[in-house]
PDB file of C-alpha atoms in Angstrom:
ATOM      1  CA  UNK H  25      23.793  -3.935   3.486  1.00  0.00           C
ATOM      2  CA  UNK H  26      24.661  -7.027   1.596  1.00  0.00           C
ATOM      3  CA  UNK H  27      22.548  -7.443  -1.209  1.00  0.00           C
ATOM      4  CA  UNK H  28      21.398 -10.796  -2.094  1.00  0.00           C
ATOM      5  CA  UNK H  29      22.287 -12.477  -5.875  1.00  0.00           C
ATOM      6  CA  UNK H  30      18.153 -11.530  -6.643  1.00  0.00           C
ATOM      7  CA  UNK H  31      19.268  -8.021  -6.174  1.00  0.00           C
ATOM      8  CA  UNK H  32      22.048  -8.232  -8.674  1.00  0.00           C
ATOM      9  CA  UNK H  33      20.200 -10.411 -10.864  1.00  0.00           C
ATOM     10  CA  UNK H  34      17.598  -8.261 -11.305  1.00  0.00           C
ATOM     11  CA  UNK H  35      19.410  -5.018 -11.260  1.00  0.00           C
ATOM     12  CA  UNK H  36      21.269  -6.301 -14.480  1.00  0.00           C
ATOM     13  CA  UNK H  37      18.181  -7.656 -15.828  1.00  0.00           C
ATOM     14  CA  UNK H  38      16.162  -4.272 -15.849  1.00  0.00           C
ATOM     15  CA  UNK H  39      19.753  -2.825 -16.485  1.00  0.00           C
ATOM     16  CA  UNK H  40      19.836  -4.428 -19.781  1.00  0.00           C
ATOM     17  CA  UNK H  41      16.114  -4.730 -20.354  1.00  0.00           C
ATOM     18  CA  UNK H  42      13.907  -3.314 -23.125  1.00  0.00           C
ATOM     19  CA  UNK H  43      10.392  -2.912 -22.080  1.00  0.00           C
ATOM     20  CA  UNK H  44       9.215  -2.528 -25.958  1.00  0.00           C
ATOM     21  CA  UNK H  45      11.131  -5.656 -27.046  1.00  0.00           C
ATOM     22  CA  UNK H  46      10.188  -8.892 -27.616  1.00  0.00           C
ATOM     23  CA  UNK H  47      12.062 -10.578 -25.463  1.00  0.00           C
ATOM     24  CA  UNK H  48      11.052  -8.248 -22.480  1.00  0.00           C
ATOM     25  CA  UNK H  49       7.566  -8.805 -23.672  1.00  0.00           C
ATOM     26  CA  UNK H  50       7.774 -12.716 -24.294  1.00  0.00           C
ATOM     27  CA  UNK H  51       9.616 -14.134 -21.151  1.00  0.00           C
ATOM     28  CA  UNK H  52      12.210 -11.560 -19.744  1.00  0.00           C
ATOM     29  CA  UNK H  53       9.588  -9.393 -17.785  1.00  0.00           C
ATOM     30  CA  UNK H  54       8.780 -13.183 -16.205  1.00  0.00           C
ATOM     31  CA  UNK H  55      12.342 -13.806 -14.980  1.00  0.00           C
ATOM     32  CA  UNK H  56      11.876  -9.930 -13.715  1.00  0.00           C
ATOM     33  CA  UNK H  57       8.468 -10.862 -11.886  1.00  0.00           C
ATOM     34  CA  UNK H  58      10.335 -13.972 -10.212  1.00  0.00           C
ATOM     35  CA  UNK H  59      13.348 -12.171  -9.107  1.00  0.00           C
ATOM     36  CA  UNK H  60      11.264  -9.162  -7.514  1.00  0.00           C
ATOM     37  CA  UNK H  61       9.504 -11.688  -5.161  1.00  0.00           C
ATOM     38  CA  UNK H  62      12.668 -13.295  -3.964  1.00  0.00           C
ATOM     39  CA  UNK H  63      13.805  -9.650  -2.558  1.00  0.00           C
ATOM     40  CA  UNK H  64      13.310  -8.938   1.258  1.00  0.00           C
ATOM     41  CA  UNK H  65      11.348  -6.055   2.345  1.00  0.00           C
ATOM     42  CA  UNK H  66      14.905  -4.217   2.795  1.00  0.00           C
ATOM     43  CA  UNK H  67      16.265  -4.698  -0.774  1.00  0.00           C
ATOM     44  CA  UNK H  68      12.535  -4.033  -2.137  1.00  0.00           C
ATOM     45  CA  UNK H  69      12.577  -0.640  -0.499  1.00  0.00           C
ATOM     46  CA  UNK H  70      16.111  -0.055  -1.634  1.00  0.00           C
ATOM     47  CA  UNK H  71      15.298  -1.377  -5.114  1.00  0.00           C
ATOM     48  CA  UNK H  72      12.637   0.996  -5.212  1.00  0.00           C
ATOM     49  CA  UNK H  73      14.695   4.186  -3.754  1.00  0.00           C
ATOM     50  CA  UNK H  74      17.068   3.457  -6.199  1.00  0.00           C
ATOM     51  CA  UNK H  75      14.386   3.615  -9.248  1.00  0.00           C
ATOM     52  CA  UNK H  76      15.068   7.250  -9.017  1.00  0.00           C
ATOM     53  CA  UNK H  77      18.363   6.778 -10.354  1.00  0.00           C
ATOM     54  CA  UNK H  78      18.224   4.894 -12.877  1.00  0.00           C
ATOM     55  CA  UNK H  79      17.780   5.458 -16.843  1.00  0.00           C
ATOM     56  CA  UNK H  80      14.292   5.217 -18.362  1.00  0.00           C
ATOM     57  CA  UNK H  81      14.295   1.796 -19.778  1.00  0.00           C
ATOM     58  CA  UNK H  82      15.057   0.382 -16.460  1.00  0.00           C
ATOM     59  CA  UNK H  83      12.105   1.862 -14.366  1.00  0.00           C
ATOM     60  CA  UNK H  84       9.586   1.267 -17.642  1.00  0.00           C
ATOM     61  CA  UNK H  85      10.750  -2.264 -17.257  1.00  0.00           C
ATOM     62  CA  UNK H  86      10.331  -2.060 -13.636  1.00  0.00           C
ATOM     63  CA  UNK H  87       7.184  -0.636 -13.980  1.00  0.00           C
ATOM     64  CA  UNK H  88       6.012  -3.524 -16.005  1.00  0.00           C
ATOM     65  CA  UNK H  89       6.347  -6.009 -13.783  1.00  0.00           C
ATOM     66  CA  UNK H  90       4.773  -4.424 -10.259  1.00  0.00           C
ATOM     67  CA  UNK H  91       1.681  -5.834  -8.900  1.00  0.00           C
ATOM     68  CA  UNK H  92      -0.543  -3.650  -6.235  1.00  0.00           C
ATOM     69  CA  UNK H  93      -1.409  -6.307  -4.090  1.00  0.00           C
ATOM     70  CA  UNK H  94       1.932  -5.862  -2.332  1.00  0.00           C
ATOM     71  CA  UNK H  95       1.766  -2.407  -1.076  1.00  0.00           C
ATOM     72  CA  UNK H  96       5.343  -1.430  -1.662  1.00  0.00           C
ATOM     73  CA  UNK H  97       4.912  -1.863  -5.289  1.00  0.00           C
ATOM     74  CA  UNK H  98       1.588  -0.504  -5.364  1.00  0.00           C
ATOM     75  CA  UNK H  99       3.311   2.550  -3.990  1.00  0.00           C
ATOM     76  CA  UNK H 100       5.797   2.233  -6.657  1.00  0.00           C
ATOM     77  CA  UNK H 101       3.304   2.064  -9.183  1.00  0.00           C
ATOM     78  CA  UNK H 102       1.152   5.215  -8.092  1.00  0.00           C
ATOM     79  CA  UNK H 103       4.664   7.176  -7.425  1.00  0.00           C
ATOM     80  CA  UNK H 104       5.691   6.043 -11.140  1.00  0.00           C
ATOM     81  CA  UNK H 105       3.023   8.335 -12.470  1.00  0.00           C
ATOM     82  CA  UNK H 106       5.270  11.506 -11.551  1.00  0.00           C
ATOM     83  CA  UNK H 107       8.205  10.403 -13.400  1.00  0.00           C
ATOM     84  CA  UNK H 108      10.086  12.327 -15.915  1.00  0.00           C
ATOM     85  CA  UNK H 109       9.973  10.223 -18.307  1.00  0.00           C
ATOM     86  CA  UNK H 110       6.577   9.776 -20.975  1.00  0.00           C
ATOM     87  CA  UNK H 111       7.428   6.327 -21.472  1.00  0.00           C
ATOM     88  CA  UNK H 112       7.183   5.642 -17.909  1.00  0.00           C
ATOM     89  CA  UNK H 113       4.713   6.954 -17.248  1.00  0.00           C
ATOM     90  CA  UNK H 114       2.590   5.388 -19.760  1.00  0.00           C
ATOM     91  CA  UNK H 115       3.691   1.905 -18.772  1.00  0.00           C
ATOM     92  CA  UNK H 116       2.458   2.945 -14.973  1.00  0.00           C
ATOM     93  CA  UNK H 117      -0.798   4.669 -15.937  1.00  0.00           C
ATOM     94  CA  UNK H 118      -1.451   1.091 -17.956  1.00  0.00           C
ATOM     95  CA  UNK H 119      -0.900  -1.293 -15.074  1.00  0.00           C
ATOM     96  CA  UNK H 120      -3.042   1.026 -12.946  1.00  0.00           C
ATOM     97  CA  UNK H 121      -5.813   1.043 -15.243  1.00  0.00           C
ATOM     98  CA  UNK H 122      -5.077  -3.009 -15.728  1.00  0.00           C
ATOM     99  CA  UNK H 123      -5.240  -3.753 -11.803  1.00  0.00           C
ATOM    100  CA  UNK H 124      -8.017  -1.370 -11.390  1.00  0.00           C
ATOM    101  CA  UNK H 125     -10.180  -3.690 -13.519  1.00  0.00           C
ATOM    102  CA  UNK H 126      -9.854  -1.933 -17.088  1.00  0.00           C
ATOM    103  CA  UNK H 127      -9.014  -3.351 -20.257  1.00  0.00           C
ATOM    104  CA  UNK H 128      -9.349  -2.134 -23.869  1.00  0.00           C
ATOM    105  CA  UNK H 129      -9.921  -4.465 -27.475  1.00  0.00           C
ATOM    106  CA  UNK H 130     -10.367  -3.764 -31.009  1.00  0.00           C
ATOM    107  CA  UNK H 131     -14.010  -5.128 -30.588  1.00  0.00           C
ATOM    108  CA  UNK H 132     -14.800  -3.343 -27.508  1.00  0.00           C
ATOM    109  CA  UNK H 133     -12.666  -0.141 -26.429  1.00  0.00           C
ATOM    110  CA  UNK H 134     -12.119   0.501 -23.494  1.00  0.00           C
ATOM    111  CA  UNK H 135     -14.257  -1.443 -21.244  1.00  0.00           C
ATOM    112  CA  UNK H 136     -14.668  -2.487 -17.467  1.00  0.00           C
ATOM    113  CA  UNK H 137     -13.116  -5.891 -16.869  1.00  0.00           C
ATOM    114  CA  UNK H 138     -13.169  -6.953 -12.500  1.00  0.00           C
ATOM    115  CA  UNK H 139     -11.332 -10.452 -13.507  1.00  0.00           C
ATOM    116  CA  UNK H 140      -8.494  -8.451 -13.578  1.00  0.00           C
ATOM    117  CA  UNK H 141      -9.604  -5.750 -10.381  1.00  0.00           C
ATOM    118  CA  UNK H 142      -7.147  -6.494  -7.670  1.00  0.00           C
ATOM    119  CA  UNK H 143      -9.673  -4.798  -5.021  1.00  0.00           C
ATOM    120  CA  UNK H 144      -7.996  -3.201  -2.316  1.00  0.00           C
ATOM    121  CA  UNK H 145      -5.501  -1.185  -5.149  1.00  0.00           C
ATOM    122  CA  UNK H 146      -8.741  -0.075  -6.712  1.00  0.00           C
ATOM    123  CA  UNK H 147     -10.446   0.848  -3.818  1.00  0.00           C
ATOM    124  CA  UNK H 148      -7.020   3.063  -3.197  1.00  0.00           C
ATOM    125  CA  UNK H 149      -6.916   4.560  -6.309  1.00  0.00           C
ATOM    126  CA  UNK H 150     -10.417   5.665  -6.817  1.00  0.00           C
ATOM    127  CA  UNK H 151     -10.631   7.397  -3.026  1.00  0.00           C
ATOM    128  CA  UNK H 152      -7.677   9.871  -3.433  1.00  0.00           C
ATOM    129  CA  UNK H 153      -8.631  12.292  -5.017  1.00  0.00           C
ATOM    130  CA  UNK H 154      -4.586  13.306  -5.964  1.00  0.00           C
ATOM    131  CA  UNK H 155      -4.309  10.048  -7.839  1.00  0.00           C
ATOM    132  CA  UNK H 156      -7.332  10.571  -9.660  1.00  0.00           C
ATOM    133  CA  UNK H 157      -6.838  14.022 -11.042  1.00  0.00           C
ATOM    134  CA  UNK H 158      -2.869  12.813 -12.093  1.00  0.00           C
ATOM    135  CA  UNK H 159      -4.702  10.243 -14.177  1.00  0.00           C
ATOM    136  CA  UNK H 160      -7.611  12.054 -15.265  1.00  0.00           C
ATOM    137  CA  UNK H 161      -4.601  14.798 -16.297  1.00  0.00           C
ATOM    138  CA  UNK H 162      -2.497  12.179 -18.045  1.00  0.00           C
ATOM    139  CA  UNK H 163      -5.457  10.438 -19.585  1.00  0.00           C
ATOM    140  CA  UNK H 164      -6.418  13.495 -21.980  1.00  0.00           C
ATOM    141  CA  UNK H 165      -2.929  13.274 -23.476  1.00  0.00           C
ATOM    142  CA  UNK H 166      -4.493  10.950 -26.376  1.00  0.00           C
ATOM    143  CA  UNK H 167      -7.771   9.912 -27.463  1.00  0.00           C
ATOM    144  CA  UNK H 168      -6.460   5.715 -26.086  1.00  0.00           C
ATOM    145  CA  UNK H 169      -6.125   7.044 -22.848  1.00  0.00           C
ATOM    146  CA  UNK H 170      -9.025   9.039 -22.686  1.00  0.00           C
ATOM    147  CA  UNK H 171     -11.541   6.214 -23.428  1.00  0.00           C
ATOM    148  CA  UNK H 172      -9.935   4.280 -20.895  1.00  0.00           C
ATOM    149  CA  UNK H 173     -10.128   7.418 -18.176  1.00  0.00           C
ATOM    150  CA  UNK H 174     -14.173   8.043 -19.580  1.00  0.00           C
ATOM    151  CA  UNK H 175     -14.744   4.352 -18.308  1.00  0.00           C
ATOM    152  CA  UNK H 176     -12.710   4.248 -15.491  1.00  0.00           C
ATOM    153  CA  UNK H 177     -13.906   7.950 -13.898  1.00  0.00           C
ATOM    154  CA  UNK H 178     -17.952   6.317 -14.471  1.00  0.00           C
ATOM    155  CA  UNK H 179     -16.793   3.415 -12.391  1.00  0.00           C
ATOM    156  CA  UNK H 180     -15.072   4.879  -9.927  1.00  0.00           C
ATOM    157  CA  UNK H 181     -17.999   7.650  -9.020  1.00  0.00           C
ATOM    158  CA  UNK H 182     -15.443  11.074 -10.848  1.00  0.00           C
ATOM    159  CA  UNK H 183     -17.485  10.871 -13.873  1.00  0.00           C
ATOM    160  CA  UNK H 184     -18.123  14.520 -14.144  1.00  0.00           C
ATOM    161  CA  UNK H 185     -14.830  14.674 -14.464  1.00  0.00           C
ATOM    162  CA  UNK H 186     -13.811  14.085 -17.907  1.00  0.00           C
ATOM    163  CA  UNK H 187     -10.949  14.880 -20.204  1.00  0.00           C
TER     164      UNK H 187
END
């Protein structure tokens, strides 16, 4: 298959890519974002095969820039919870929590925020019961992550569950 120059493009990008700088974090996860949605559904699934492949920094960075209201990269984004690598991991387990309506502040915590709730990803995540015991499993890693899984488990109906 002939990839297309958004393949390339973004290949090198994430290639290159830092997902704890600040130029990932201030306009390079953007130009990420941008190329992502000019793939087919071809080169997506290939972009995404190929994830498994690739070093650390450049699935954290792809990570970061997956939204779940395309399926594929909702898939992406639940399947990034497995990976070897903590860093990863984290980054997924973050955007999850994000899309799932979840945020966390100084002032606040960890706290229940639907602006953010893309609905049919949450609705996914909180009925399999495989993807909540990975989180709830991840979650009691660190006393951030836990507040985040006590709030999120209430929500979504697991909150016996706690780590």
């Amino acid at each position: 298959m002939q990839h297309t120059d958004a393949f390339a493009e973004l290949d090198a990008l994430l290639t290159k890519s830092d997902r704890d700088s600040m130029a990932w974090g201030e306009y390079a996860y953007k130009d990420g974002e941008g190329l992502l949605s000019r793939l087919d559904a071809e080169e997506r699934a290939m972009l995404f095969l190929s994830a498994k492949t690739k070093p650390a920094s450049w699935r954290g960075c792809l990570a970061s820039i997956l939204h779940p209201s395309k399926a594929d990269e909702s898939d992406a984004l639940i399947n990034a919870l497995s990976d070897t690598d903590d860093n990863v991991i984290g980054e997924a387990l973050h955007r999850i929590y994000f899309f799932c309506g979840f945020n966390c502040s100084a002032k606040k915590g960890a706290f229940e925020d639907a602006r953010t709730r893309v609905t049919p990803f949450w609705d996914r995540v909180r009925l399999d019961r495989s993807v909540l015991e990975r989180i709830e499993q991840l979650s009691q890693k660190n006393s951030y992550l836990a507040a985040y899984w006590n709030v999120f488990s209430e929500a979504a109906g697991a909150s016996g569950r706690r780590p």
